[in-house]
PDB file of C-alpha atoms in Angstrom:
ATOM      1  CA  UNK R   1       6.640  17.421  21.116  1.00  0.00           C
ATOM      2  CA  UNK R   2       9.653  15.539  20.084  1.00  0.00           C
ATOM      3  CA  UNK R   3      11.316  12.403  21.555  1.00  0.00           C
ATOM      4  CA  UNK R   4      15.179  11.780  22.444  1.00  0.00           C
ATOM      5  CA  UNK R   5      16.892   8.365  22.423  1.00  0.00           C
ATOM      6  CA  UNK R   6      20.334   7.781  24.959  1.00  0.00           C
ATOM      7  CA  UNK R   7      22.419   5.309  25.422  1.00  0.00           C
ATOM      8  CA  UNK R   8      24.478   6.278  28.354  1.00  0.00           C
ATOM      9  CA  UNK R   9      26.863   3.943  28.768  1.00  0.00           C
ATOM     10  CA  UNK R  10      29.122   3.857  32.179  1.00  0.00           C
ATOM     11  CA  UNK R  11      31.373   1.538  30.594  1.00  0.00           C
ATOM     12  CA  UNK R  12      33.208  -0.231  33.363  1.00  0.00           C
ATOM     13  CA  UNK R  13      35.566  -2.146  31.618  1.00  0.00           C
ATOM     14  CA  UNK R  14      37.815   0.848  32.054  1.00  0.00           C
ATOM     15  CA  UNK R  15      38.686   0.778  36.560  1.00  0.00           C
ATOM     16  CA  UNK R  16      40.624   3.202  37.598  1.00  0.00           C
ATOM     17  CA  UNK R  17      41.849   3.671  41.335  1.00  0.00           C
ATOM     18  CA  UNK R  18      41.814   7.939  42.265  1.00  0.00           C
ATOM     19  CA  UNK R  19      45.293   8.281  43.876  1.00  0.00           C
ATOM     20  CA  UNK R  20      43.520  10.793  45.769  1.00  0.00           C
ATOM     21  CA  UNK R  21      41.137   9.006  47.441  1.00  0.00           C
ATOM     22  CA  UNK R  22      40.751   5.646  46.451  1.00  0.00           C
ATOM     23  CA  UNK R  23      37.539   5.982  44.947  1.00  0.00           C
ATOM     24  CA  UNK R  24      36.849   3.787  41.373  1.00  0.00           C
ATOM     25  CA  UNK R  25      35.980   5.557  38.849  1.00  0.00           C
ATOM     26  CA  UNK R  26      34.450   4.586  34.822  1.00  0.00           C
ATOM     27  CA  UNK R  27      34.541   6.936  32.294  1.00  0.00           C
ATOM     28  CA  UNK R  28      31.312   7.941  30.963  1.00  0.00           C
ATOM     29  CA  UNK R  29      29.947   8.344  27.689  1.00  0.00           C
ATOM     30  CA  UNK R  30      26.637   9.723  27.111  1.00  0.00           C
ATOM     31  CA  UNK R  31      25.700   8.890  23.494  1.00  0.00           C
ATOM     32  CA  UNK R  32      23.059   9.949  21.410  1.00  0.00           C
ATOM     33  CA  UNK R  33      21.695   7.882  18.673  1.00  0.00           C
ATOM     34  CA  UNK R  34      18.436   9.582  17.610  1.00  0.00           C
ATOM     35  CA  UNK R  35      16.406  11.792  17.785  1.00  0.00           C
ATOM     36  CA  UNK R  36      12.330  12.097  16.182  1.00  0.00           C
ATOM     37  CA  UNK R  37       9.687  14.097  16.038  1.00  0.00           C
ATOM     38  CA  UNK R  38      12.056  17.024  14.363  1.00  0.00           C
ATOM     39  CA  UNK R  39      10.748  18.833  10.993  1.00  0.00           C
ATOM     40  CA  UNK R  40      11.499  17.504   7.814  1.00  0.00           C
ATOM     41  CA  UNK R  41      13.976  19.051   5.484  1.00  0.00           C
ATOM     42  CA  UNK R  42      16.009  20.808   8.757  1.00  0.00           C
ATOM     43  CA  UNK R  43      19.416  20.051   9.756  1.00  0.00           C
ATOM     44  CA  UNK R  44      20.052  18.831  13.762  1.00  0.00           C
ATOM     45  CA  UNK R  45      22.699  18.824  16.056  1.00  0.00           C
ATOM     46  CA  UNK R  46      22.607  17.081  18.774  1.00  0.00           C
ATOM     47  CA  UNK R  47      24.829  19.162  21.494  1.00  0.00           C
ATOM     48  CA  UNK R  48      25.035  16.626  25.125  1.00  0.00           C
ATOM     49  CA  UNK R  49      26.471  17.773  28.247  1.00  0.00           C
ATOM     50  CA  UNK R  50      27.396  16.141  31.215  1.00  0.00           C
ATOM     51  CA  UNK R  51      30.709  16.156  34.037  1.00  0.00           C
ATOM     52  CA  UNK R  52      31.041  19.714  33.255  1.00  0.00           C
ATOM     53  CA  UNK R  53      32.137  19.179  29.358  1.00  0.00           C
ATOM     54  CA  UNK R  54      30.101  19.802  25.765  1.00  0.00           C
ATOM     55  CA  UNK R  55      29.924  17.363  23.042  1.00  0.00           C
ATOM     56  CA  UNK R  56      28.460  17.671  19.301  1.00  0.00           C
ATOM     57  CA  UNK R  57      27.431  15.350  17.020  1.00  0.00           C
ATOM     58  CA  UNK R  58      28.288  15.659  13.536  1.00  0.00           C
ATOM     59  CA  UNK R  59      24.667  17.805  11.649  1.00  0.00           C
ATOM     60  CA  UNK R  60      22.052  15.817   9.839  1.00  0.00           C
ATOM     61  CA  UNK R  61      19.384  16.525   7.634  1.00  0.00           C
ATOM     62  CA  UNK R  62      15.742  15.515   9.440  1.00  0.00           C
ATOM     63  CA  UNK R  63      12.840  12.846   7.460  1.00  0.00           C
ATOM     64  CA  UNK R  64      11.454  13.748  10.838  1.00  0.00           C
ATOM     65  CA  UNK R  65      13.774  11.412  12.431  1.00  0.00           C
ATOM     66  CA  UNK R  66      17.642  12.206  12.963  1.00  0.00           C
ATOM     67  CA  UNK R  67      19.962   8.777  13.533  1.00  0.00           C
ATOM     68  CA  UNK R  68      23.747   9.110  14.180  1.00  0.00           C
ATOM     69  CA  UNK R  69      26.290   7.463  13.717  1.00  0.00           C
ATOM     70  CA  UNK R  70      29.054   9.326  15.320  1.00  0.00           C
ATOM     71  CA  UNK R  71      32.168   7.603  17.176  1.00  0.00           C
ATOM     72  CA  UNK R  72      31.343   6.677  20.583  1.00  0.00           C
ATOM     73  CA  UNK R  73      34.579   8.256  21.689  1.00  0.00           C
ATOM     74  CA  UNK R  74      33.604  11.445  20.211  1.00  0.00           C
ATOM     75  CA  UNK R  75      31.475  11.115  23.258  1.00  0.00           C
ATOM     76  CA  UNK R  76      32.448  10.596  26.407  1.00  0.00           C
ATOM     77  CA  UNK R  77      32.728  12.642  28.850  1.00  0.00           C
ATOM     78  CA  UNK R  78      35.535  11.943  30.974  1.00  0.00           C
ATOM     79  CA  UNK R  79      35.959   9.731  34.654  1.00  0.00           C
ATOM     80  CA  UNK R  80      33.448  10.054  36.663  1.00  0.00           C
ATOM     81  CA  UNK R  81      32.185   6.691  40.493  1.00  0.00           C
ATOM     82  CA  UNK R  82      29.206   5.800  40.603  1.00  0.00           C
ATOM     83  CA  UNK R  83      27.808   7.568  43.510  1.00  0.00           C
ATOM     84  CA  UNK R  84      28.560  10.992  41.531  1.00  0.00           C
ATOM     85  CA  UNK R  85      26.910  10.027  38.743  1.00  0.00           C
ATOM     86  CA  UNK R  86      23.369   8.870  39.976  1.00  0.00           C
ATOM     87  CA  UNK R  87      21.441  12.289  40.402  1.00  0.00           C
ATOM     88  CA  UNK R  88      23.900  14.228  37.929  1.00  0.00           C
ATOM     89  CA  UNK R  89      22.281  16.408  35.278  1.00  0.00           C
ATOM     90  CA  UNK R  90      22.849  15.741  31.467  1.00  0.00           C
ATOM     91  CA  UNK R  91      21.751  18.726  29.447  1.00  0.00           C
ATOM     92  CA  UNK R  92      20.519  17.166  25.438  1.00  0.00           C
ATOM     93  CA  UNK R  93      19.785  19.992  23.751  1.00  0.00           C
ATOM     94  CA  UNK R  94      19.188  20.460  20.028  1.00  0.00           C
ATOM     95  CA  UNK R  95      20.192  23.236  17.273  1.00  0.00           C
ATOM     96  CA  UNK R  96      19.006  23.576  13.993  1.00  0.00           C
ATOM     97  CA  UNK R  97      22.299  23.732  12.204  1.00  0.00           C
ATOM     98  CA  UNK R  98      24.230  23.267  14.868  1.00  0.00           C
ATOM     99  CA  UNK R  99      22.991  27.094  15.961  1.00  0.00           C
ATOM    100  CA  UNK R 100      22.337  28.480  19.933  1.00  0.00           C
ATOM    101  CA  UNK R 101      19.386  28.976  20.691  1.00  0.00           C
ATOM    102  CA  UNK R 102      18.322  24.948  21.068  1.00  0.00           C
ATOM    103  CA  UNK R 103      14.802  24.815  18.975  1.00  0.00           C
ATOM    104  CA  UNK R 104      14.711  21.956  22.484  1.00  0.00           C
ATOM    105  CA  UNK R 105      16.442  21.425  25.717  1.00  0.00           C
ATOM    106  CA  UNK R 106      16.224  18.778  28.627  1.00  0.00           C
ATOM    107  CA  UNK R 107      18.232  17.259  31.712  1.00  0.00           C
ATOM    108  CA  UNK R 108      18.300  13.441  32.051  1.00  0.00           C
ATOM    109  CA  UNK R 109      19.127  11.878  35.704  1.00  0.00           C
ATOM    110  CA  UNK R 110      20.786   8.637  35.824  1.00  0.00           C
ATOM    111  CA  UNK R 111      18.754   6.523  39.025  1.00  0.00           C
ATOM    112  CA  UNK R 112      21.014   3.144  38.644  1.00  0.00           C
ATOM    113  CA  UNK R 113      23.620   1.891  38.115  1.00  0.00           C
ATOM    114  CA  UNK R 114      23.195  -2.313  36.683  1.00  0.00           C
TER     115      UNK R 114
END
């Protein structure tokens, strides 16, 4: 059994009016920072998929826990409006040595914007 810790950021300090329909959009960032329950002595990458884009963390050696300190700007997933964000799937996969197939995968969703 593995645990995932995600910090989804919906940066409300960056606001843009979409010229096509007048809907306020914000940049979505999903930052993976910790995975627990991994076998020690192996390297793992976290792959995040959101808003039609995929990003991967650096390769980290597990001691049972992998913590990532990648740059948050590397985990932005484009502009989304709040309505589209609610219920949209965020795919999370753990890749051993950064290679497919994933050793674990799940889908998270945002249920509220605070």
